[in-house]
PDB file of C-alpha atoms in Angstrom:
ATOM      1  CA  MET A   9     -45.464 -10.000 -26.935  1.00 52.00           C
ATOM      2  CA  ARG A  10     -41.506  -9.974 -27.745  1.00 60.00           C
ATOM      3  CA  LYS A  11     -39.997  -7.782 -29.332  1.00 71.00           C
ATOM      4  CA  TYR A  12     -37.431  -9.531 -31.415  1.00 69.00           C
ATOM      5  CA  LYS A  13     -34.152  -8.044 -32.128  1.00 70.00           C
ATOM      6  CA  GLY A  14     -32.988  -7.468 -35.543  1.00 66.00           C
ATOM      7  CA  TYR A  15     -35.727  -6.902 -38.338  1.00 72.00           C
ATOM      8  CA  MET A  16     -34.614  -4.067 -39.042  1.00 77.00           C
ATOM      9  CA  THR A  17     -31.695  -5.343 -40.010  1.00 78.00           C
ATOM     10  CA  LEU A  18     -33.115  -8.726 -42.357  1.00 74.00           C
ATOM     11  CA  GLU A  19     -35.798  -6.199 -43.409  1.00 79.00           C
ATOM     12  CA  ALA A  20     -32.645  -3.543 -44.952  1.00 82.00           C
ATOM     13  CA  ALA A  21     -30.823  -6.016 -45.968  1.00 84.00           C
ATOM     14  CA  LEU A  22     -34.205  -7.131 -48.320  1.00 84.00           C
ATOM     15  CA  ILE A  23     -35.414  -3.884 -49.191  1.00 88.00           C
ATOM     16  CA  VAL A  24     -31.503  -2.244 -49.775  1.00 87.00           C
ATOM     17  CA  PRO A  25     -30.390  -4.588 -53.054  1.00 84.00           C
ATOM     18  CA  MET A  26     -33.867  -4.228 -54.810  1.00 85.00           C
ATOM     19  CA  VAL A  27     -34.047  -0.721 -54.113  1.00 89.00           C
ATOM     20  CA  ILE A  28     -30.503  -0.619 -55.219  1.00 86.00           C
ATOM     21  CA  CYS A  29     -31.309  -2.013 -58.695  1.00 80.00           C
ATOM     22  CA  VAL A  30     -34.292   0.285 -59.622  1.00 85.00           C
ATOM     23  CA  ILE A  31     -32.575   3.223 -59.222  1.00 89.00           C
ATOM     24  CA  THR A  32     -30.067   1.652 -61.347  1.00 81.00           C
ATOM     25  CA  LEU A  33     -32.242   0.600 -64.354  1.00 81.00           C
ATOM     26  CA  LEU A  34     -33.659   3.894 -63.719  1.00 88.00           C
ATOM     27  CA  ILE A  35     -30.427   5.615 -65.029  1.00 84.00           C
ATOM     28  CA  LEU A  36     -30.119   2.713 -67.877  1.00 81.00           C
ATOM     29  CA  PHE A  37     -33.796   3.529 -68.785  1.00 84.00           C
ATOM     30  CA  SER A  38     -32.748   7.680 -68.461  1.00 87.00           C
ATOM     31  CA  TYR A  39     -29.908   6.755 -70.313  1.00 83.00           C
ATOM     32  CA  TYR A  40     -31.578   4.845 -72.925  1.00 85.00           C
ATOM     33  CA  LEU A  41     -34.375   7.211 -74.196  1.00 89.00           C
ATOM     34  CA  TYR A  42     -31.013  10.005 -73.887  1.00 89.00           C
ATOM     35  CA  GLY A  43     -28.791   8.206 -76.586  1.00 87.00           C
ATOM     36  CA  ARG A  44     -33.008   6.921 -79.093  1.00 90.00           C
ATOM     37  CA  CYS A  45     -33.642  10.625 -78.707  1.00 92.00           C
ATOM     38  CA  ILE A  46     -30.593  11.572 -79.732  1.00 92.00           C
ATOM     39  CA  LEU A  47     -30.032   9.282 -82.349  1.00 91.00           C
ATOM     40  CA  SER A  48     -33.144  10.079 -83.946  1.00 92.00           C
ATOM     41  CA  GLN A  49     -32.045  13.651 -84.582  1.00 93.00           C
ATOM     42  CA  ASP A  50     -29.058  12.735 -85.650  1.00 91.00           C
ATOM     43  CA  SER A  51     -30.454  10.462 -88.742  1.00 91.00           C
ATOM     44  CA  TYR A  52     -32.716  13.415 -89.348  1.00 91.00           C
ATOM     45  CA  ILE A  53     -29.985  16.226 -89.591  1.00 89.00           C
ATOM     46  CA  LEU A  54     -27.810  14.316 -92.003  1.00 89.00           C
ATOM     47  CA  ALA A  55     -30.512  13.183 -93.961  1.00 87.00           C
ATOM     48  CA  PHE A  56     -31.884  16.231 -94.018  1.00 86.00           C
ATOM     49  CA  ARG A  57     -28.168  17.740 -95.165  1.00 85.00           C
ATOM     50  CA  ALA A  58     -27.616  15.716 -97.358  1.00 84.00           C
ATOM     51  CA  SER A  59     -30.813  15.454 -99.501  1.00 82.00           C
ATOM     52  CA  VAL A  60     -30.005  19.719 -99.066  1.00 80.00           C
ATOM     53  CA  ASP A  61     -26.405  19.371-100.542  1.00 78.00           C
ATOM     54  CA  ALA A  62     -27.241  17.022-103.296  1.00 68.00           C
ATOM     55  CA  ASP A  63     -27.267  19.797-106.036  1.00 65.00           C
ATOM     56  CA  ARG A  64     -23.098  19.781-104.940  1.00 68.00           C
ATOM     57  CA  TYR A  65     -22.816  16.325-104.859  1.00 62.00           C
ATOM     58  CA  GLY A  66     -24.724  14.663-107.052  1.00 64.00           C
ATOM     59  CA  SER A  67     -26.429  11.028-106.420  1.00 60.00           C
ATOM     60  CA  ASN A  68     -24.141   9.835-104.575  1.00 75.00           C
ATOM     61  CA  PRO A  69     -25.061  10.845-100.800  1.00 76.00           C
ATOM     62  CA  GLU A  70     -23.096   8.321 -98.765  1.00 79.00           C
ATOM     63  CA  SER A  71     -20.289  11.533 -98.943  1.00 78.00           C
ATOM     64  CA  THR A  72     -21.758  13.721 -98.157  1.00 78.00           C
ATOM     65  CA  VAL A  73     -23.560  11.346 -94.745  1.00 81.00           C
ATOM     66  CA  LEU A  74     -19.831   9.546 -94.060  1.00 81.00           C
ATOM     67  CA  SER A  75     -18.470  12.923 -94.450  1.00 81.00           C
ATOM     68  CA  LYS A  76     -20.647  14.684 -92.120  1.00 84.00           C
ATOM     69  CA  ARG A  77     -20.749  12.194 -89.865  1.00 85.00           C
ATOM     70  CA  ASP A  78     -18.126  13.466 -86.780  1.00 84.00           C
ATOM     71  CA  ARG A  79     -19.204  16.523 -86.929  1.00 87.00           C
ATOM     72  CA  VAL A  80     -22.811  15.580 -86.419  1.00 86.00           C
ATOM     73  CA  PHE A  81     -22.986  13.172 -83.682  1.00 86.00           C
ATOM     74  CA  GLY A  82     -20.005  14.663 -81.480  1.00 84.00           C
ATOM     75  CA  LYS A  83     -19.694  13.872 -78.389  1.00 85.00           C
ATOM     76  CA  LYS A  84     -23.123  13.377 -77.028  1.00 85.00           C
ATOM     77  CA  TYR A  85     -23.518   9.589 -77.621  1.00 82.00           C
ATOM     78  CA  PHE A  86     -21.830   9.151 -73.307  1.00 80.00           C
ATOM     79  CA  GLY A  87     -23.395   5.450 -72.019  1.00 77.00           C
ATOM     80  CA  SER A  88     -23.221   3.842 -75.353  1.00 82.00           C
ATOM     81  CA  THR A  89     -21.121   3.042 -78.442  1.00 84.00           C
ATOM     82  CA  LYS A  90     -20.433   4.887 -81.356  1.00 87.00           C
ATOM     83  CA  PRO A  91     -23.658   4.879 -83.646  1.00 89.00           C
ATOM     84  CA  VAL A  92     -23.310   2.581 -87.176  1.00 90.00           C
ATOM     85  CA  ILE A  93     -24.755   4.220 -90.195  1.00 90.00           C
ATOM     86  CA  HIS A  94     -26.286   3.309 -93.084  1.00 89.00           C
ATOM     87  CA  VAL A  95     -27.462   4.902 -96.147  1.00 87.00           C
ATOM     88  CA  ASP A  96     -29.954   4.338 -98.638  1.00 86.00           C
ATOM     89  CA  SER A  97     -30.660   6.193-101.656  1.00 81.00           C
ATOM     90  CA  ARG A  98     -34.303   5.253-103.882  1.00 78.00           C
ATOM     91  CA  ASP A  99     -35.685   7.371-107.408  1.00 75.00           C
ATOM     92  CA  GLY A 100     -32.528   8.540-108.572  1.00 71.00           C
ATOM     93  CA  GLY A 101     -31.376   9.741-105.136  1.00 67.00           C
ATOM     94  CA  LYS A 102     -33.996  11.788-104.548  1.00 77.00           C
ATOM     95  CA  GLU A 103     -34.316   9.704-101.381  1.00 83.00           C
ATOM     96  CA  ILE A 104     -32.743   9.444 -99.775  1.00 86.00           C
ATOM     97  CA  ARG A 105     -32.384   7.034 -96.135  1.00 89.00           C
ATOM     98  CA  VAL A 106     -30.928   7.726 -93.584  1.00 90.00           C
ATOM     99  CA  SER A 107     -31.091   4.692 -90.751  1.00 92.00           C
ATOM    100  CA  ALA A 108     -28.530   4.165 -87.604  1.00 92.00           C
ATOM    101  CA  SER A 109     -27.904   1.958 -84.602  1.00 91.00           C
ATOM    102  CA  ALA A 110     -26.068   1.929 -80.814  1.00 90.00           C
ATOM    103  CA  ARG A 111     -25.909  -0.285 -77.910  1.00 85.00           C
ATOM    104  CA  ILE A 112     -26.138   0.932 -73.977  1.00 81.00           C
ATOM    105  CA  ARG A 113     -23.098  -0.215 -71.837  1.00 75.00           C
ATOM    106  CA  ALA A 114     -24.978  -1.141 -69.299  1.00 68.00           C
ATOM    107  CA  GLY A 115     -22.478  -3.421 -67.822  1.00 63.00           C
ATOM    108  CA  ALA A 116     -22.943  -1.281 -64.424  1.00 57.00           C
ATOM    109  CA  MET A 117     -24.937  -3.607 -62.690  1.00 58.00           C
ATOM    110  CA  GLY A 118     -22.742  -6.898 -63.291  1.00 59.00           C
ATOM    111  CA  ASN A 119     -24.870 -10.311 -63.458  1.00 59.00           C
ATOM    112  CA  TYR A 120     -27.303  -9.083 -61.078  1.00 59.00           C
ATOM    113  CA  PHE A 121     -31.374 -10.975 -62.224  1.00 57.00           C
ATOM    114  CA  LEU A 122     -32.833  -8.025 -63.751  1.00 58.00           C
ATOM    115  CA  LYS A 123     -29.971  -6.667 -66.231  1.00 57.00           C
ATOM    116  CA  PRO A 124     -30.129  -7.511 -69.757  1.00 58.00           C
ATOM    117  CA  ARG A 125     -27.884 -10.439 -71.056  1.00 61.00           C
ATOM    118  CA  SER A 126     -27.326  -8.860 -74.093  1.00 63.00           C
ATOM    119  CA  GLY A 127     -27.285  -5.532 -73.713  1.00 67.00           C
ATOM    120  CA  TRP A 128     -30.035  -2.983 -75.505  1.00 79.00           C
ATOM    121  CA  GLU A 129     -29.497  -1.857 -78.597  1.00 85.00           C
ATOM    122  CA  PHE A 130     -32.077   1.417 -80.208  1.00 86.00           C
ATOM    123  CA  LYS A 131     -32.216   1.987 -83.842  1.00 91.00           C
ATOM    124  CA  ALA A 132     -33.645   5.069 -85.756  1.00 91.00           C
ATOM    125  CA  GLY A 133     -34.536   5.689 -88.985  1.00 90.00           C
ATOM    126  CA  HIS A 134     -35.312   9.167 -91.058  1.00 89.00           C
ATOM    127  CA  LYS A 135     -35.870   9.994 -94.682  1.00 88.00           C
ATOM    128  CA  ALA A 136     -35.903  13.259 -96.174  1.00 86.00           C
ATOM    129  CA  LYS A 137     -36.831  13.734-100.314  1.00 84.00           C
ATOM    130  CA  CYS A 138     -34.454  16.681-102.339  1.00 78.00           C
ATOM    131  CA  LEU A 139     -36.411  18.449-103.333  1.00 75.00           C
ATOM    132  CA  GLY A 140     -34.200  21.053-105.342  1.00 71.00           C
ATOM    133  CA  GLN A 141     -34.203  24.003-102.935  1.00 71.00           C
ATOM    134  CA  VAL A 142     -31.556  25.661-104.230  1.00 74.00           C
ATOM    135  CA  LYS A 143     -32.380  26.093-108.250  1.00 78.00           C
ATOM    136  CA  HIS A 144     -35.976  26.503-106.767  1.00 79.00           C
ATOM    137  CA  ILE A 145     -35.236  29.349-104.163  1.00 85.00           C
ATOM    138  CA  ARG A 146     -33.257  31.098-106.919  1.00 88.00           C
ATOM    139  CA  LYS A 147     -36.308  30.531-109.807  1.00 89.00           C
ATOM    140  CA  ILE A 148     -38.803  31.902-107.515  1.00 91.00           C
ATOM    141  CA  THR A 149     -35.839  34.755-106.472  1.00 93.00           C
ATOM    142  CA  ARG A 150     -36.099  35.717-110.150  1.00 92.00           C
ATOM    143  CA  LEU A 151     -39.280  35.221-111.432  1.00 92.00           C
ATOM    144  CA  LYS A 152     -40.136  38.176-108.124  1.00 92.00           C
ATOM    145  CA  ASP A 153     -37.153  40.590-109.614  1.00 92.00           C
ATOM    146  CA  ILE A 154     -39.052  40.387-113.490  1.00 93.00           C
ATOM    147  CA  GLY A 155     -41.901  41.126-111.772  1.00 92.00           C
ATOM    148  CA  GLN A 156     -40.435  44.015-109.892  1.00 91.00           C
ATOM    149  CA  ARG A 157     -39.811  44.489-113.237  1.00 90.00           C
ATOM    150  CA  MET A 158     -42.738  44.171-115.383  1.00 90.00           C
ATOM    151  CA  VAL A 159     -44.562  46.870-111.922  1.00 87.00           C
ATOM    152  CA  ASP A 160     -41.587  49.395-112.416  1.00 78.00           C
TER     153      ASP A 160
END
């Protein structure tokens, strides 16, 4: 049987682009997962801080979220666009819902066959209830002080 020259070149020409494509997709998937996790965490932090600051800002949680947005987001969102935030308050400001969305910038693959045409958009949203933590803590502390005086 005669050996053919060039069979390795042909196999490499077919396999190497597919391996590069898979590696690139793994990197893009990791950007997506990282961005989704960070966005979920940041939307909960903003909702929680707005619920805690409800005593200070009243029934306007949007101002709290918008004032703290840049500090919470920071420069963590590499590989994606800056998140867009939507704030919604329900039950007269007792429940605050923060939802955010961003998009992966996937320009690395050009027009290769597996690249998504529209990019990947990820969304996250969380809610927090205004429980009046400060008032509750003060009330418990006051009751504890009164109980301590009665015992002494």
